[in-house]
mmCIF file of C-alpha atoms in Angstrom:
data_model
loop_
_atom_site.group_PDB
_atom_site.id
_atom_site.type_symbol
_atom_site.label_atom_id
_atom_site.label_comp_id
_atom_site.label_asym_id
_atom_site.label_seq_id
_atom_site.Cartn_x
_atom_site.Cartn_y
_atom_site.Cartn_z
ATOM 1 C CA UNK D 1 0.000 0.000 0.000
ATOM 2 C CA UNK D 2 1.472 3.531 -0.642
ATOM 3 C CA UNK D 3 1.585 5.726 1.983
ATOM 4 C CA UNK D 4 1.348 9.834 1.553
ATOM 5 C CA UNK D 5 1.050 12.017 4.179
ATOM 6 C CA UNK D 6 -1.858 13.460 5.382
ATOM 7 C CA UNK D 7 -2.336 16.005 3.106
ATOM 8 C CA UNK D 8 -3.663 13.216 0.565
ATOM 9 C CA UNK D 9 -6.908 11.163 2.327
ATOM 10 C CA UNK D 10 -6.808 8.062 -0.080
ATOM 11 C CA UNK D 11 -5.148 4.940 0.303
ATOM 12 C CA UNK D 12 -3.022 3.896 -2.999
ATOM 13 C CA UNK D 13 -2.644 0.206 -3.288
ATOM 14 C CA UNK D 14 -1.257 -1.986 -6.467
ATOM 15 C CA UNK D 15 -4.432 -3.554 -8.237
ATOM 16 C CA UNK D 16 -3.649 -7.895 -7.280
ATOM 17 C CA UNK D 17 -5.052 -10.994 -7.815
ATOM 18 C CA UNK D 18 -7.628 -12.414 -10.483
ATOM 19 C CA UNK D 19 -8.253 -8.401 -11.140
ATOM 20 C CA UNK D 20 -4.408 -7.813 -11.669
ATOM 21 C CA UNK D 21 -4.588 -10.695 -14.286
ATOM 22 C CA UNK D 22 -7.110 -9.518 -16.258
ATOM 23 C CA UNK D 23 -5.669 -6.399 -16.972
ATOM 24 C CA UNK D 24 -2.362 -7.990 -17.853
ATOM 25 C CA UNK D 25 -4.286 -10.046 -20.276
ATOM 26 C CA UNK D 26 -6.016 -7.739 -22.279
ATOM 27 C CA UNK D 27 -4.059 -4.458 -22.160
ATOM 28 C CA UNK D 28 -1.051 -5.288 -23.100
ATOM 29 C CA UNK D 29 2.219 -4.927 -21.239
ATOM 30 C CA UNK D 30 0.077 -3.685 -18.125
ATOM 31 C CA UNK D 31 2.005 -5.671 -15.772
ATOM 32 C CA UNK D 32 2.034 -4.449 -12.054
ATOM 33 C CA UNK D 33 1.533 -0.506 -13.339
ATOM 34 C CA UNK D 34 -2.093 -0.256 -12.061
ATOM 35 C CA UNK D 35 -3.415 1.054 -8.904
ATOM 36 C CA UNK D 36 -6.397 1.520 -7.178
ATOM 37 C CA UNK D 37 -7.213 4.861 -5.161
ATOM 38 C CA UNK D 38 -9.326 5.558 -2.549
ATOM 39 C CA UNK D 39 -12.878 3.880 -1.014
ATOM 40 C CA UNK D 40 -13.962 4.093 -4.330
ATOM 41 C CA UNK D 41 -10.948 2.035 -5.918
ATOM 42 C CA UNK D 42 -10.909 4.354 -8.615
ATOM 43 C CA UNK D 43 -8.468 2.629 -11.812
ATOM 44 C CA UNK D 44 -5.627 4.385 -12.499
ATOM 45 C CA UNK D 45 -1.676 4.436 -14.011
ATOM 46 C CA UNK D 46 0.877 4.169 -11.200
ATOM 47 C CA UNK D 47 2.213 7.691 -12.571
ATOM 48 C CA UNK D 48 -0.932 9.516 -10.633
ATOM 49 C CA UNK D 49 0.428 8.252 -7.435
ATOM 50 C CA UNK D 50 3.828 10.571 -7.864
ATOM 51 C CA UNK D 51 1.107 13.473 -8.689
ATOM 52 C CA UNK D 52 -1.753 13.049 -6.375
ATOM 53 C CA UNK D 53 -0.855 14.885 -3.526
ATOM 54 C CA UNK D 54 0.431 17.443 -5.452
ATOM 55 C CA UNK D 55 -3.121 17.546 -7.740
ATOM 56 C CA UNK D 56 -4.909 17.570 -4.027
ATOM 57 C CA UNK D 57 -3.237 20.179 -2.729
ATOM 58 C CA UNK D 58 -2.499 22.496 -5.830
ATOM 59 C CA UNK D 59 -2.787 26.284 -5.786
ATOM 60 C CA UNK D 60 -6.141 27.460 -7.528
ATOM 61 C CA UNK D 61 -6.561 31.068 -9.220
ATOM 62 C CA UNK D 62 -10.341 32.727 -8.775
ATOM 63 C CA UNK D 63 -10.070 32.255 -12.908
ATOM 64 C CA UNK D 64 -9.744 28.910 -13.388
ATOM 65 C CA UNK D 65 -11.961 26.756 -15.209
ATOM 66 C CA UNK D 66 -12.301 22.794 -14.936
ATOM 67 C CA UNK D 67 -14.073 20.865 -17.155
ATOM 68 C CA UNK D 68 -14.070 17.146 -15.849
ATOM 69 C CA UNK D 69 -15.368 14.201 -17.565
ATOM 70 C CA UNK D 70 -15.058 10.108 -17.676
ATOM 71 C CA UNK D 71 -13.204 9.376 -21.116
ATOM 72 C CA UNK D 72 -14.853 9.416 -24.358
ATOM 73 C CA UNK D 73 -17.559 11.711 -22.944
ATOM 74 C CA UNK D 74 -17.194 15.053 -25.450
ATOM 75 C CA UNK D 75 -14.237 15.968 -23.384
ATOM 76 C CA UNK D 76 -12.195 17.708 -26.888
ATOM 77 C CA UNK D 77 -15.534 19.141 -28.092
ATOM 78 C CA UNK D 78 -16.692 20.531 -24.493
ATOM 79 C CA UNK D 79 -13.199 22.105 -23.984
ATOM 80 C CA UNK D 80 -13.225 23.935 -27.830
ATOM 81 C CA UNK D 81 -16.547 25.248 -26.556
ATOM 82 C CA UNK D 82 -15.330 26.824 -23.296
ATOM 83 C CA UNK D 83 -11.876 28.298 -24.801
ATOM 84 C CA UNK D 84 -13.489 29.837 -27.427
ATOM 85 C CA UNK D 85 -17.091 31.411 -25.803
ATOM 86 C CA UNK D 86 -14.158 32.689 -22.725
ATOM 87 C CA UNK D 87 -11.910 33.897 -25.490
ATOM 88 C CA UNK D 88 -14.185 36.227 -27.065
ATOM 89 C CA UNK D 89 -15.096 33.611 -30.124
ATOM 90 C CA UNK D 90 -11.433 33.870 -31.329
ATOM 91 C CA UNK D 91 -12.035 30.954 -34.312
ATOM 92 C CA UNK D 92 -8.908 31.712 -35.859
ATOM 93 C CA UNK D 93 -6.371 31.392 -32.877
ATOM 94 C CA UNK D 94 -8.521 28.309 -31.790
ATOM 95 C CA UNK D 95 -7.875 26.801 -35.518
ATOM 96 C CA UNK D 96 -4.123 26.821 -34.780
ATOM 97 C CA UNK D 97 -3.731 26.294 -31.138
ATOM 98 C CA UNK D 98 -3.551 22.599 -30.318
ATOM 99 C CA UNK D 99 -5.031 21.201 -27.118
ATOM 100 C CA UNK D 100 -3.128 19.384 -25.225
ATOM 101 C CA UNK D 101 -3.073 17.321 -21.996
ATOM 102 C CA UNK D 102 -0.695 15.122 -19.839
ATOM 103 C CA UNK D 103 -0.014 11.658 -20.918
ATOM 104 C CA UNK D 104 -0.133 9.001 -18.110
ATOM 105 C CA UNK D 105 1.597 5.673 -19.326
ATOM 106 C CA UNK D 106 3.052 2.742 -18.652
ATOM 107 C CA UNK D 107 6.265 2.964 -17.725
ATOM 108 C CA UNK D 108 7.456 0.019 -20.387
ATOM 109 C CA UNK D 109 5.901 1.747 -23.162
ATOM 110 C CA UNK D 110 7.635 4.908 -21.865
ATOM 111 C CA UNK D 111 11.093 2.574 -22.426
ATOM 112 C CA UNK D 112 9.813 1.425 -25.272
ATOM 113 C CA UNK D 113 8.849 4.843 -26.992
ATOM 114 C CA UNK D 114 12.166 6.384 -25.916
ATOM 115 C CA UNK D 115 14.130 3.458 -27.492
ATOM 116 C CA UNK D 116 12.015 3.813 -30.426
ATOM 117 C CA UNK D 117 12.940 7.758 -30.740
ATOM 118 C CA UNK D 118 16.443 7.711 -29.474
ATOM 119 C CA UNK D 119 18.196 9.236 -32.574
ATOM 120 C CA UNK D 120 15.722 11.973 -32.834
ATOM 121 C CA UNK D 121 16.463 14.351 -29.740
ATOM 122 C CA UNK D 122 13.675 16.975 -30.549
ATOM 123 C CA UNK D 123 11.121 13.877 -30.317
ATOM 124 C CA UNK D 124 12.936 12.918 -27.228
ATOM 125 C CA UNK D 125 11.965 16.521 -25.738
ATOM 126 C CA UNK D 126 8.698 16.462 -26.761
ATOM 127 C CA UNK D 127 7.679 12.834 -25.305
ATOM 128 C CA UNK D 128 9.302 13.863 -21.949
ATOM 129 C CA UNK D 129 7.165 16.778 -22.150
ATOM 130 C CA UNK D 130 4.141 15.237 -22.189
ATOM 131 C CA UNK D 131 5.481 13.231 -19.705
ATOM 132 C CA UNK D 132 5.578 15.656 -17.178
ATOM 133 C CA UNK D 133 3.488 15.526 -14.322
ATOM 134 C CA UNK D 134 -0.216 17.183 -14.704
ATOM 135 C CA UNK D 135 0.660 19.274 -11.464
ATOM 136 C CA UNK D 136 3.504 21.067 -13.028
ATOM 137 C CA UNK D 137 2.399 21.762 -16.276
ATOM 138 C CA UNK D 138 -0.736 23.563 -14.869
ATOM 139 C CA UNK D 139 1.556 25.594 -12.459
ATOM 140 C CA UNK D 140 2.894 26.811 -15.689
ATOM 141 C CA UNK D 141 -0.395 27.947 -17.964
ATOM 142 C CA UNK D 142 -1.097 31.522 -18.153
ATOM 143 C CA UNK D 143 -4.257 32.856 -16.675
ATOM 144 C CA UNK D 144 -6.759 32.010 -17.332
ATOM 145 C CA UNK D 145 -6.376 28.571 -17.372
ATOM 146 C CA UNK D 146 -8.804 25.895 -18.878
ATOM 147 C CA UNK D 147 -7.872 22.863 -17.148
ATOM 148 C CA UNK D 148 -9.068 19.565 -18.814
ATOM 149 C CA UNK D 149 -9.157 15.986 -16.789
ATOM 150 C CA UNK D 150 -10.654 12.387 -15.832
ATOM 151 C CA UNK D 151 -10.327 12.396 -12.180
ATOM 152 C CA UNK D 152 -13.208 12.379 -9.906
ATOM 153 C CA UNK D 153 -14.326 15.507 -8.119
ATOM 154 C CA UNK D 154 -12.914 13.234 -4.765
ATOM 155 C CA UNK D 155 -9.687 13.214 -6.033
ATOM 156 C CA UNK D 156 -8.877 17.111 -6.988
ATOM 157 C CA UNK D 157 -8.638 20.289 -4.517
ATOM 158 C CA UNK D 158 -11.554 19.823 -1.958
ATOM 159 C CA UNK D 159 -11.864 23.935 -2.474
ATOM 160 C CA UNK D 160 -12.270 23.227 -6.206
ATOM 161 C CA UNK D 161 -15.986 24.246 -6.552
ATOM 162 C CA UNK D 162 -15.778 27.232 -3.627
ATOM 163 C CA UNK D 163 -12.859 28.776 -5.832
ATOM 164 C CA UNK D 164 -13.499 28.435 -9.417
ATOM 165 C CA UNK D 165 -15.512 27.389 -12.119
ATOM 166 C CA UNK D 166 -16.386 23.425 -12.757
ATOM 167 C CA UNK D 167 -18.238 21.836 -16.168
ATOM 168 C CA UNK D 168 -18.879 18.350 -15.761
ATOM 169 C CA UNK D 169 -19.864 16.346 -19.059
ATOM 170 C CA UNK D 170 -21.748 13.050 -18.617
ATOM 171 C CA UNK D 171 -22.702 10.691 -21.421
ATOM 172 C CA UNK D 172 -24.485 7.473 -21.586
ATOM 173 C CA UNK D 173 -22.463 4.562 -20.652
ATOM 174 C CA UNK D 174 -23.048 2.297 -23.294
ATOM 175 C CA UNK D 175 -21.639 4.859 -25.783
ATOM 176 C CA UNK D 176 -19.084 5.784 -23.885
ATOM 177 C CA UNK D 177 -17.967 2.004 -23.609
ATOM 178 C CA UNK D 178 -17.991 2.035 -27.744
ATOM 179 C CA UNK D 179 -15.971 4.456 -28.137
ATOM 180 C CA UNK D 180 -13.524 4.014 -25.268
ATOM 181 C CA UNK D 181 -12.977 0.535 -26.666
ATOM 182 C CA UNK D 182 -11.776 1.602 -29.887
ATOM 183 C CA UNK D 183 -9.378 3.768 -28.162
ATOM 184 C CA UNK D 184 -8.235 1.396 -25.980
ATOM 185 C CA UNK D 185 -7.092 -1.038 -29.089
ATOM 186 C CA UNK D 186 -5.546 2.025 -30.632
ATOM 187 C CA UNK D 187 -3.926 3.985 -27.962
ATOM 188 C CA UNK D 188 -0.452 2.630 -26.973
ATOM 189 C CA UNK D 189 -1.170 3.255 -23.463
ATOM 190 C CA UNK D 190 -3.698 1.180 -23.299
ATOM 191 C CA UNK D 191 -2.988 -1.412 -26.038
ATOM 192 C CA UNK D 192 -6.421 -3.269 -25.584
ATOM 193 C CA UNK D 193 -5.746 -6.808 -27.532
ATOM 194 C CA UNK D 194 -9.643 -7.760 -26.396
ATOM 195 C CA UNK D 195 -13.312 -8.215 -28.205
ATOM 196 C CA UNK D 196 -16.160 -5.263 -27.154
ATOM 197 C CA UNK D 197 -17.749 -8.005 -25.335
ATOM 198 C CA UNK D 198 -14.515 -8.598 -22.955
ATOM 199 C CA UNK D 199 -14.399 -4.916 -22.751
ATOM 200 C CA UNK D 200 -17.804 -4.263 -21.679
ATOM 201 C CA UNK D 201 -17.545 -7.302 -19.423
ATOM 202 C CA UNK D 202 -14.765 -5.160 -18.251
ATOM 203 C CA UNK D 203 -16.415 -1.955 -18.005
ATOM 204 C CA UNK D 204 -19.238 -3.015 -15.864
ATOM 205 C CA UNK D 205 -16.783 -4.310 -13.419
ATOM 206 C CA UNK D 206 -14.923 -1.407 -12.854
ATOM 207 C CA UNK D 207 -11.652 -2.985 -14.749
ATOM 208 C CA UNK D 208 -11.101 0.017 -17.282
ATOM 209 C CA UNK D 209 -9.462 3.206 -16.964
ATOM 210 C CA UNK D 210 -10.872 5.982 -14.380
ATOM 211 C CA UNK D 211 -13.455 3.421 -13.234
ATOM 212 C CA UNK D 212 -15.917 3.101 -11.490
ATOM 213 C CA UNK D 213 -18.083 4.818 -14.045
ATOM 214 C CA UNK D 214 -20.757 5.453 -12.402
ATOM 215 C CA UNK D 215 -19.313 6.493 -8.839
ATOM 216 C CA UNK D 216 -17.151 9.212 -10.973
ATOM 217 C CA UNK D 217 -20.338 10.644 -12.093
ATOM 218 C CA UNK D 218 -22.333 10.753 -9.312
ATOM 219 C CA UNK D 219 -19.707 12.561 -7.212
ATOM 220 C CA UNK D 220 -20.457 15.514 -9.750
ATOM 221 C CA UNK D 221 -24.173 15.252 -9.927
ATOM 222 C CA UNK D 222 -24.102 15.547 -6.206
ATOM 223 C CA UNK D 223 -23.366 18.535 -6.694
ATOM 224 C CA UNK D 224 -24.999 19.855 -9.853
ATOM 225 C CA UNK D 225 -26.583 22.750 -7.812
ATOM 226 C CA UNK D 226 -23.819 24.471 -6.764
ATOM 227 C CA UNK D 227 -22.829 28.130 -8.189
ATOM 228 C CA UNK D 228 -19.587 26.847 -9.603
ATOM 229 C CA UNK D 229 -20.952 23.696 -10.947
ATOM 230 C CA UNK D 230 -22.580 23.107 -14.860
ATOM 231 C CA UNK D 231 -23.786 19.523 -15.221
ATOM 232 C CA UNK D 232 -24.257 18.924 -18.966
ATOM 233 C CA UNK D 233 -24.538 15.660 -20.887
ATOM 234 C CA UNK D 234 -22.885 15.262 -24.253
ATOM 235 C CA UNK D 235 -26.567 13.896 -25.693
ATOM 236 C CA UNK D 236 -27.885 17.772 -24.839
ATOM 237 C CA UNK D 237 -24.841 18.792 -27.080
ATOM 238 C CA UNK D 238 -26.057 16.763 -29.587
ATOM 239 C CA UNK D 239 -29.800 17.524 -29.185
ATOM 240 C CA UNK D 240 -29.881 21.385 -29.209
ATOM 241 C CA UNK D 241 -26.560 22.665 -29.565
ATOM 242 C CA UNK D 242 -27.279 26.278 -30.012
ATOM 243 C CA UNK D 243 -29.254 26.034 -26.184
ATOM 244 C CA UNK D 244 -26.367 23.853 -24.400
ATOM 245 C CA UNK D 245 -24.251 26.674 -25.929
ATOM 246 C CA UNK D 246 -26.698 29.313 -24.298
ATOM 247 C CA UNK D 247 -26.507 27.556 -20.910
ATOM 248 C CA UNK D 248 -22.736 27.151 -21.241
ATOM 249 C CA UNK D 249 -22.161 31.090 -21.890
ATOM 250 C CA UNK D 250 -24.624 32.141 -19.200
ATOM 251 C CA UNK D 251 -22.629 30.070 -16.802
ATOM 252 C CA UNK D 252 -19.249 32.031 -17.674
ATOM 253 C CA UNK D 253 -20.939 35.331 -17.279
ATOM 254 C CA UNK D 254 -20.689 35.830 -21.119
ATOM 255 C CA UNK D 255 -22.634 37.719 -23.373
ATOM 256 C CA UNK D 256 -22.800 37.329 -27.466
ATOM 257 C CA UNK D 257 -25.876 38.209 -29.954
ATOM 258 C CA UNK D 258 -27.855 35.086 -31.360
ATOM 259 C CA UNK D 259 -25.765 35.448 -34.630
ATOM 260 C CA UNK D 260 -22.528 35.148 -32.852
ATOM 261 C CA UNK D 261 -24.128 31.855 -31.194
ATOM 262 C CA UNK D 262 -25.030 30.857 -34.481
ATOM 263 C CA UNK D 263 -21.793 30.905 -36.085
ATOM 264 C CA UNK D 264 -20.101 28.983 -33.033
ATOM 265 C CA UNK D 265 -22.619 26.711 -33.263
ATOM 266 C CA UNK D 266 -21.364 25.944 -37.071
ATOM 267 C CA UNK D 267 -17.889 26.107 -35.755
ATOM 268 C CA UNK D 268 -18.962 23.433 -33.624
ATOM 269 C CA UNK D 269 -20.960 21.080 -35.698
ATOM 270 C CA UNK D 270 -19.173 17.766 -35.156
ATOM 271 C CA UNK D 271 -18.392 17.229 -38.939
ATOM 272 C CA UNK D 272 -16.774 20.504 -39.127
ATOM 273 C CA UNK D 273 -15.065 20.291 -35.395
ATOM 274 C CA UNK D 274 -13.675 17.069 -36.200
ATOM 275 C CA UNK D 275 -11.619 18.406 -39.508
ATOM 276 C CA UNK D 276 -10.079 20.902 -36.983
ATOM 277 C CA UNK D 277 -6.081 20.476 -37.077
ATOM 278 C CA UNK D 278 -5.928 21.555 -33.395
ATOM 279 C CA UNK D 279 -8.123 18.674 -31.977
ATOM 280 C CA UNK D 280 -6.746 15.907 -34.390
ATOM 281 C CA UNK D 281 -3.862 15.118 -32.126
ATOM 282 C CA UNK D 282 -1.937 14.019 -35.068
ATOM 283 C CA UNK D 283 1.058 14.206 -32.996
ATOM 284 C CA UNK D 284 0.373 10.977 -31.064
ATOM 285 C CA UNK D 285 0.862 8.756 -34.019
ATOM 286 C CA UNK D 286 3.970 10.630 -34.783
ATOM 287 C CA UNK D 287 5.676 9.770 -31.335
ATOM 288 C CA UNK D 288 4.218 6.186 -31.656
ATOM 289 C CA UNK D 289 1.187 6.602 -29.518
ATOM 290 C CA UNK D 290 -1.225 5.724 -31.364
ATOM 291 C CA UNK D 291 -2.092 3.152 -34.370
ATOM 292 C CA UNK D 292 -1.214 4.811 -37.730
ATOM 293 C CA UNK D 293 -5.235 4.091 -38.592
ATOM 294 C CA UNK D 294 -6.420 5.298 -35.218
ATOM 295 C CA UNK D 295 -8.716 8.406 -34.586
ATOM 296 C CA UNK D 296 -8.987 10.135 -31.445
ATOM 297 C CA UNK D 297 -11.797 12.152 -32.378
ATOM 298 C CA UNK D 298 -14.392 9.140 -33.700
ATOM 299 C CA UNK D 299 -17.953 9.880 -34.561
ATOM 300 C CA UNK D 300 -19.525 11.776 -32.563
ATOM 301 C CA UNK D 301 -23.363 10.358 -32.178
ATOM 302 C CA UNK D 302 -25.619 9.033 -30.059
ATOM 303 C CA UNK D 303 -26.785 5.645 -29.546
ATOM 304 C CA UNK D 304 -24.196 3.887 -31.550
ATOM 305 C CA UNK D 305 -24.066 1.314 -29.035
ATOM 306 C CA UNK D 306 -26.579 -0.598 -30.822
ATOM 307 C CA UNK D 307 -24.580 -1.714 -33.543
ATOM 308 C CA UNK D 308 -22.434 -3.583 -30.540
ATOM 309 C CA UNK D 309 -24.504 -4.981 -28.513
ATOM 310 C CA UNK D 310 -26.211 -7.954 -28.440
ATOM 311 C CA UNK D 311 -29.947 -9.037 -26.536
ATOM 312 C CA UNK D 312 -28.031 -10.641 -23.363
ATOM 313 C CA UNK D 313 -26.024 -7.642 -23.266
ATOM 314 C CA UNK D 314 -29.072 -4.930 -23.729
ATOM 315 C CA UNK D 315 -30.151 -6.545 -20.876
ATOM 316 C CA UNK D 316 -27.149 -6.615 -18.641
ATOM 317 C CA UNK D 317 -26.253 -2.910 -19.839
ATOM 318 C CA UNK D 318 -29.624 -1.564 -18.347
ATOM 319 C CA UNK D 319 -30.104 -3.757 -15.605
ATOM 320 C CA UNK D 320 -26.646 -2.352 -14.868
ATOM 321 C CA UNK D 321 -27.697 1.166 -15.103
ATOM 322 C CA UNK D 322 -31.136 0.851 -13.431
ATOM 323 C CA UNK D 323 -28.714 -0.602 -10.329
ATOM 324 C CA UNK D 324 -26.322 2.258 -9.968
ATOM 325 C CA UNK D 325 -29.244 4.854 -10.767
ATOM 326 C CA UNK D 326 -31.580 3.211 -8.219
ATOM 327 C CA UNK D 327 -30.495 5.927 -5.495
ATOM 328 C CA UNK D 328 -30.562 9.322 -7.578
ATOM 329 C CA UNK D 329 -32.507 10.688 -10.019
ATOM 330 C CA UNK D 330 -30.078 11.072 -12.439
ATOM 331 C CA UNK D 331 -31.508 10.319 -15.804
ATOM 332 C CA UNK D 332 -29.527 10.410 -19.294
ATOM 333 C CA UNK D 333 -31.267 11.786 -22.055
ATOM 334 C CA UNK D 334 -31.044 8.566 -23.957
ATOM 335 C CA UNK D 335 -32.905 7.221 -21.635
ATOM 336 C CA UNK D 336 -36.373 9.923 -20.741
#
């Protein structure tokens, strides 16, 4: 078990037995690199646990914004919405600036990555980069700073929603499971070597990445009512953009005429986001990261599930959802 001082609440221990196995099975090269944190035994890389007291405890500026999400829940999109309604609709600078985020991986794909790039020192520089730990590379952003990541509410600065700004993006599980599968077999990190059927058999047990889903979500819908707080789900994106957009803006005190919402909106249209150079991420299959075939921003849409998903596990999905909704009244669009 690894021990941190006080100023970090949660137990880290090393992910063991049958559960350690499984991982090492199906996402390749896993090994003993995953931990679980906390009560809530929430999934992780054994990077976080040289970061998470320093994430806990980390300095927070009254103009900070956090937008939180499980993977594969609009996370890119959501973010490109924020920058640019707090940046005064800047399209142009938002065309060219990438988005970026830290990169947690195992530490023998690190070796193997470095190997792999050895006679190309600027490569070198840039995979260390993204290498460094979330904690400092936020120290370093310019105010104000729109701060992007998976961890649970539990796990960041307990003053997080007293001192600045949170949006929380939810999406239904069964999508999210889709497309976080086809990640998973793409992304070096994660190197998933599995069928959707092992990975959902996964998923519902809490054996993916930032798991467990639900318990992640619920922590924010807990507190959907709080001034700081804007609980959206990706299907409202989807549904009526131009409103979501409304909501979003009203939240960050901001101001713009219907045909300025209009033209974001277009901006924003998946089909047109999508073809955006900044969001592509075409740098992780130049380092290696990611199969040369591999998209990080997929489709887009609701419901695609369906094509995946067989009766037995229809069933199991919402018998699965109807469990871990049974004590809220959380309700995903999908689903009214």
């Amino acid at each position: 078990m690894q021990d941190l001082t006080n100023r970090f609440p949660f137990d880290i221990r090393d992910v063991e037995g049958t559960d350690n196995k499984e991982l090492s099975k199906y996402f390749l090269g896993a090994g003993k690199f995953n931990i679980q944190v906390g009560p809530k035994k929430y999934l992780l890389m054994s990077d976080y646990k040289h970061d998470a007291e320093n994430i806990y405890n980390m300095p927070l500026r009254h103009d900070d914004i956090f937008l939180l999400t499980f993977p594969r829940s609009g996370t890119t999109w959501t973010q490109e919405l924020v920058w640019l309604l707090v940046s005064d609709l800047d399209h142009s600078t938002a065309a060219k600036v990438p988005l970026s985020f830290p990169m947690l991986m195992h530490n023998n794909i690190v070796e193997h990555l470095n190997k792999e790039h050895a006679n190309n020192p600027d490569n070198l520089k840039t995979l260390q980069l993204m290498r460094t730990p979330g904690s400092e590379q936020v120290a370093k952003m310019p105010s104000p700073r729109f701060i992007r990541t998976h961890l649970p509410l539990s796990l960041l600065p307990p003053t997080l929603l007293d001192s600045t700004k949170v949006v929380y993006v939810a999406r239904d599980p069964r999508d999210v499971a889709v497309s976080f599968y086809h990640l998973s077999r793409e992304f070096k990190s994660y190197n998933f070597n599995g069928g959707f059927k092992t990975y959902w058999s996964l998923f519902v047990r809490d054996l993916v990445y930032w798991s467990p889903f639900f318990e992640h979500l619920k922590e924010a819908w807990r507190m959907r009512h709080h001034p700081n707080m804007l609980f959206l789900f990706y299907e409202e994106l989807l549904q009526d953009l131009p409103a979501t957009v409304q909501r979003v803006a009203n939240f960050l005190g901001k101001q713009y005429r219907a045909d300025q919402i209009s033209e974001l909106c277009t901006y924003l249209k998946f089909e047109n986001f999508k073809k955006n150079p900044s969001v592509r991420f075409g740098n992780l299959k130049e380092y290696g990261m990611m199969a040369p075939k591999g998209e990080f921003i997929r489709k887009g849409k609701s419901g695609g599930w369906r094509n995946y998903f067989d009766e037995d596990m229809t069933r199991e999905a919402q018998c699965w959802i109807d469990n871990n909704l049974q004590d809220t009244d959380m309700k995903f669009p999908t689903m009214i």
